[in-house]
Amino acid sequence: MKIVVTGSLGNVSKPLVLLLIEQGHQVTVVSSSAARKAAIEQLGAKAAIGELEDPIFLTKTFDGHDAAYCMLPPFNFFGDQTLDYQKQALNISTNYVQAIQNAGIKRVVQLSSVGAERPTGAGVLVFHHIAEGVFKQLPEDVAVTHLRPGSFDYNLYAFMDMVKGKGFLKGFIGKLLYFRHYGLKGLFKGYSGIILSNYGGTDKIAWVSPIDIASAIAEEVNAQQEGKKVRYVASEELTCQEIATVLGKAIGKPYLKWVLISDKQMTDAFTKIGASSEIATAFTEMNAAMHHGSLFEDYFKNRPAILGKTKMNDFAKAFALKYNEQ
C-alpha cells in the first residue's frame, strides 16, 4: 500500500516507518522541518515538507495514498502563555479529515490517548476527545482506528532532574515540594532518591513504549477492518512505586521512592516552570485522574488481550544511559 505517516521521525513515527517499509509498503512521511528531508529519504521513504495547519498541503500529500496515520503534534504547553491547544487540536483534526475525504483514503489510524472518551475530568487530554470527535465524522466507508495508548514511558525522563537532586523539571521546585512534604528534617536527609507528583505510590498505570505503539499502528493499517473502532495499547501495567523501583535499580538507587504530593503543590510547581494557570490546572487534573483511577477506567474495562513486548526493564536501560550522561 501507499501510506502517509505524520509525526516526522518522532518517537512513534520513525519505528513505524521502518516497520512499514520492511513490510513492503511505500511510505510518505510528513514533516514540518526541511532539515529532516534527507534523514527521511535515507530510510527509504518519501518526504513531504509542510504544515499540518495547511489543508491544501495535506490534501496534496494524501492524494494517491491508501492509508494514513494521523497524530497531533506536541503542543508547547510550557513556553506559550497564549496557547489554545484545544482550538489547535480541532483545526488540525479538521484539516486531516478534509484531506482524507478529498484524497479518497479509506484506512485511517488516529493516535489518541487513554481518557479520550471523557469530555471533562482528564485535564489537558481533552484535546484527544476533541480530535476523536472530528475523526468520527468520517463517512462509514472509511475505516478508522482510534488508537489509545497508555502513558508513554519516555515521559518518565521528566523526573530525571528530580531523581538526580536538581529539582522538579528544573530549578529549586523539587526542593520546595520535598520541604513541604517532609519538612526540614527530611530535607536535610537529601531528596535525590525520590519522585514527587500528585499521582504515584500504589496507583496502577498502563505504560507503553513507542515501539509497541508503532507495532499496533502497523497491525491496524494492515487489518481488513470496516467502520470505526477503539483499540487500547500498553506494554506493562505497574504501580508507580514498582516503576520507581525498576528505574532506581537501573541507576544504582534501589531505594528510589515515588511519593504523592497535593494537587495544590503540583499546580504551584507547574506554574513555577512557566505554565499558565489554565495549563497548570489542566495538567494537575490529568495527574489527579490517574491517581483516582478515572483516567484508566475505560482502559481496564477494555484492556488489550496482549500487552506489548517492550517492558519497563527495557526502558530502564535507556533511562540509565541518559542518567549517567548528564
Phi, psi and omega in degrees: 000163171260120189234133173265131177241121175265169180098010178054227177249050181283187186300326178266316189293320182298307178297331177294314179302313180299319181292316181294320177295319178300328180279356176097008180277156172266123190242133171249127182253125178270128179216145176274354185252117177296335180293342180273352187304311183297317181295323178294315181293329177296334178281347182100012180253167175265139180261134173240108186261120180177185185253141177293339179284354182258100183295329179293316177299315181297315180298317178298320181290319183286338184301134178086003180257155182267330186213160180217138170254120186242126176227155175272142180289158177294135180270149181275071187298327188255004182240350184233104182290344181260008185299127172247081187292333178291320178293319178299316179299318179296314183294314182292318178298320178297319177298317177302309184298318178297317180295320179299314181291317180295325182274348180075024178290138184245359181225119185226136169242121181252124179281117181243221182194158167304146180087356184292343178283352186261117177287339177218162173089000180246013177063224184298339182292358177300335181293335175288325175297319178297313182297315179301321180299322179290314182294332177294344180280352178297147181301159183298336181280000174258116179282124182233129171251119172272103183272119183247094177283160173283202180288129181294133182297326183290348173296341179292343176299336180298338181269359188297316179299321179295316180297326179283347182093021182258002176108177180281106181065315174191160174071210189265005191294324178299319177299317181298313181295318181296318179300316181292328184278317186253342182085178186299320181300317179295322182297322180293339178280352184089158185226016184284349178258046186208147169242132182240132175196168177272018160222154183156201178059241183269006178298127180268128184237140172271110181260152183216143175269143176299335177294318178289329175295315179301319179297319179294321178298315180300320178298317182290322178298322183275349185288148175268081186244151173235149177077202185249146177208158173248133176231125174271148178221135179209157179258325183197146177249113185222154170284159180299322179293324175298322177295314179301322180294316179297313180294319180299316179297324182291332183253009178082021177233069184296348180271004184305131181242147174246110190245141178282139169240176183280161176299321180296318178298322180293314179299317178300319181295315179297321179296321182290339178262014169109002180281146172293164180298325179294314181293319179300317179295320181293319177294320178298319179296319177299312179298319179297323178294327175291319181296316183277350175094350184293330182294327183256011183301310181289327177302310184289341173282334185228037185299150180296143180295327181233128177276160181295168185274341185269113187259172181298328176298325177292314179297324182301328178295316178292321178300316181295322179298313178295321180301317183280343177285327187278000000 
